[in-house]
C-alpha cells in the first residue's frame, strides 16, 4: 500500500471525510507546484517554428501572405489532470 493511500486509509477510518483528504492533498500539490506537461498548439504565424501544417497553410500561400499555420508543443499548466483537479475542488467548495 502506498504512503498516501495508507495515510488516507488511517484518516478515513478516524472520521475524516473524502473532501478533507482531497483538500489537504490539493494544498500539498499547490505548495509543490502543479503538474506541467506538453500540449499541442496551432497558430498562424510569420515565423517558422514547430511543424508546418501544409493543408492549412495553402490559402495563405495562394494569397501570397507571408503566413504559415504551425503546430508547436507548448509546456503548460493547462492539462487535463489540473483541469479535473480544478473542477473537483470547485464542486466540493
Tab-separated table of C-alpha atoms in Angstrom:
chain	number	residue	atom	x	y	z
A	1	UNK	CA	0.000	0.000	0.000
A	2	UNK	CA	1.443	3.389	-0.972
A	3	UNK	CA	2.241	6.037	1.628
A	4	UNK	CA	-0.583	8.389	0.569
A	5	UNK	CA	-3.085	5.551	0.312
A	6	UNK	CA	-2.063	4.260	3.752
A	7	UNK	CA	-2.418	7.786	5.204
A	8	UNK	CA	-5.855	8.110	3.584
A	9	UNK	CA	-6.984	4.743	4.940
A	10	UNK	CA	-5.961	5.645	8.501
A	11	UNK	CA	-7.513	9.119	8.320
A	12	UNK	CA	-10.688	7.834	6.661
A	13	UNK	CA	-11.218	5.336	9.431
A	14	UNK	CA	-10.733	8.024	12.081
A	15	UNK	CA	-13.719	10.033	10.799
A	16	UNK	CA	-12.105	12.318	8.204
A	17	UNK	CA	-14.104	12.869	5.023
A	18	UNK	CA	-13.026	12.358	1.455
A	19	UNK	CA	-13.432	16.102	0.830
A	20	UNK	CA	-10.988	16.895	3.647
A	21	UNK	CA	-8.485	14.468	2.164
A	22	UNK	CA	-8.809	15.958	-1.328
A	23	UNK	CA	-8.401	19.496	0.036
A	24	UNK	CA	-5.277	18.531	2.029
A	25	UNK	CA	-3.748	16.836	-0.998
A	26	UNK	CA	-4.590	19.895	-3.143
A	27	UNK	CA	-2.803	22.126	-0.613
A	28	UNK	CA	0.268	19.878	-0.807
A	29	UNK	CA	0.122	19.910	-4.612
A	30	UNK	CA	-0.228	23.708	-4.623
A	31	UNK	CA	2.780	24.140	-2.331
A	32	UNK	CA	4.943	21.854	-4.512
A	33	UNK	CA	3.662	23.278	-7.766
A	34	UNK	CA	1.095	21.986	-10.193
A	35	UNK	CA	1.838	19.387	-12.830
A	36	UNK	CA	3.054	20.670	-16.202
A	37	UNK	CA	3.134	18.817	-19.465
A	38	UNK	CA	3.297	19.471	-23.196
A	39	UNK	CA	0.153	20.349	-25.130
A	40	UNK	CA	-0.170	20.834	-28.872
A	41	UNK	CA	-0.945	24.347	-30.019
A	42	UNK	CA	-1.670	25.522	-33.585
A	43	UNK	CA	-1.115	29.107	-34.602
A	44	UNK	CA	-0.858	31.190	-37.744
A	45	UNK	CA	2.482	32.967	-37.718
A	46	UNK	CA	5.067	34.590	-39.947
A	47	UNK	CA	7.900	32.904	-38.036
A	48	UNK	CA	8.784	29.345	-38.830
A	49	UNK	CA	8.640	27.115	-35.756
A	50	UNK	CA	7.335	23.666	-34.982
A	51	UNK	CA	5.628	21.565	-37.650
A	52	UNK	CA	4.218	23.295	-40.716
A	53	UNK	CA	0.613	22.310	-41.389
A	54	UNK	CA	0.735	22.372	-45.189
A	55	UNK	CA	-3.001	21.863	-45.887
A	56	UNK	CA	-3.986	24.675	-43.502
A	57	UNK	CA	-1.215	26.955	-44.870
A	58	UNK	CA	-2.171	26.661	-48.569
A	59	UNK	CA	-4.781	29.502	-48.503
A	60	UNK	CA	-2.151	31.872	-47.068
A	61	UNK	CA	0.432	30.778	-49.632
A	62	UNK	CA	-2.013	31.186	-52.541
A	63	UNK	CA	-2.942	34.710	-51.435
A	64	UNK	CA	0.804	35.479	-51.185
A	65	UNK	CA	0.594	36.361	-47.491
A	66	UNK	CA	3.786	35.594	-45.552
A	67	UNK	CA	1.938	33.373	-43.054
A	68	UNK	CA	2.102	29.692	-42.169
A	69	UNK	CA	-0.001	27.532	-39.899
A	70	UNK	CA	2.408	25.848	-37.464
A	71	UNK	CA	1.821	23.282	-34.745
A	72	UNK	CA	4.018	23.560	-31.653
A	73	UNK	CA	4.311	21.686	-28.385
A	74	UNK	CA	3.930	24.135	-25.500
A	75	UNK	CA	4.895	23.365	-21.883
A	76	UNK	CA	1.824	24.364	-19.884
A	77	UNK	CA	-0.154	24.005	-16.650
A	78	UNK	CA	-3.381	23.802	-18.658
A	79	UNK	CA	-3.529	19.994	-18.905
A	80	UNK	CA	-6.349	17.536	-18.277
A	81	UNK	CA	-5.129	16.492	-14.805
A	82	UNK	CA	-5.112	20.080	-13.499
A	83	UNK	CA	-8.474	20.807	-15.148
A	84	UNK	CA	-10.044	17.800	-13.402
A	85	UNK	CA	-8.489	18.889	-10.097
A	86	UNK	CA	-9.896	22.413	-10.522
A	87	UNK	CA	-13.431	21.231	-11.325
A	88	UNK	CA	-13.359	18.767	-8.426
A	89	UNK	CA	-12.276	21.418	-5.957
A	90	UNK	CA	-14.869	23.880	-7.259
A	91	UNK	CA	-17.628	21.316	-6.820
A	92	UNK	CA	-16.505	20.497	-3.262
A	93	UNK	CA	-16.169	24.089	-2.050
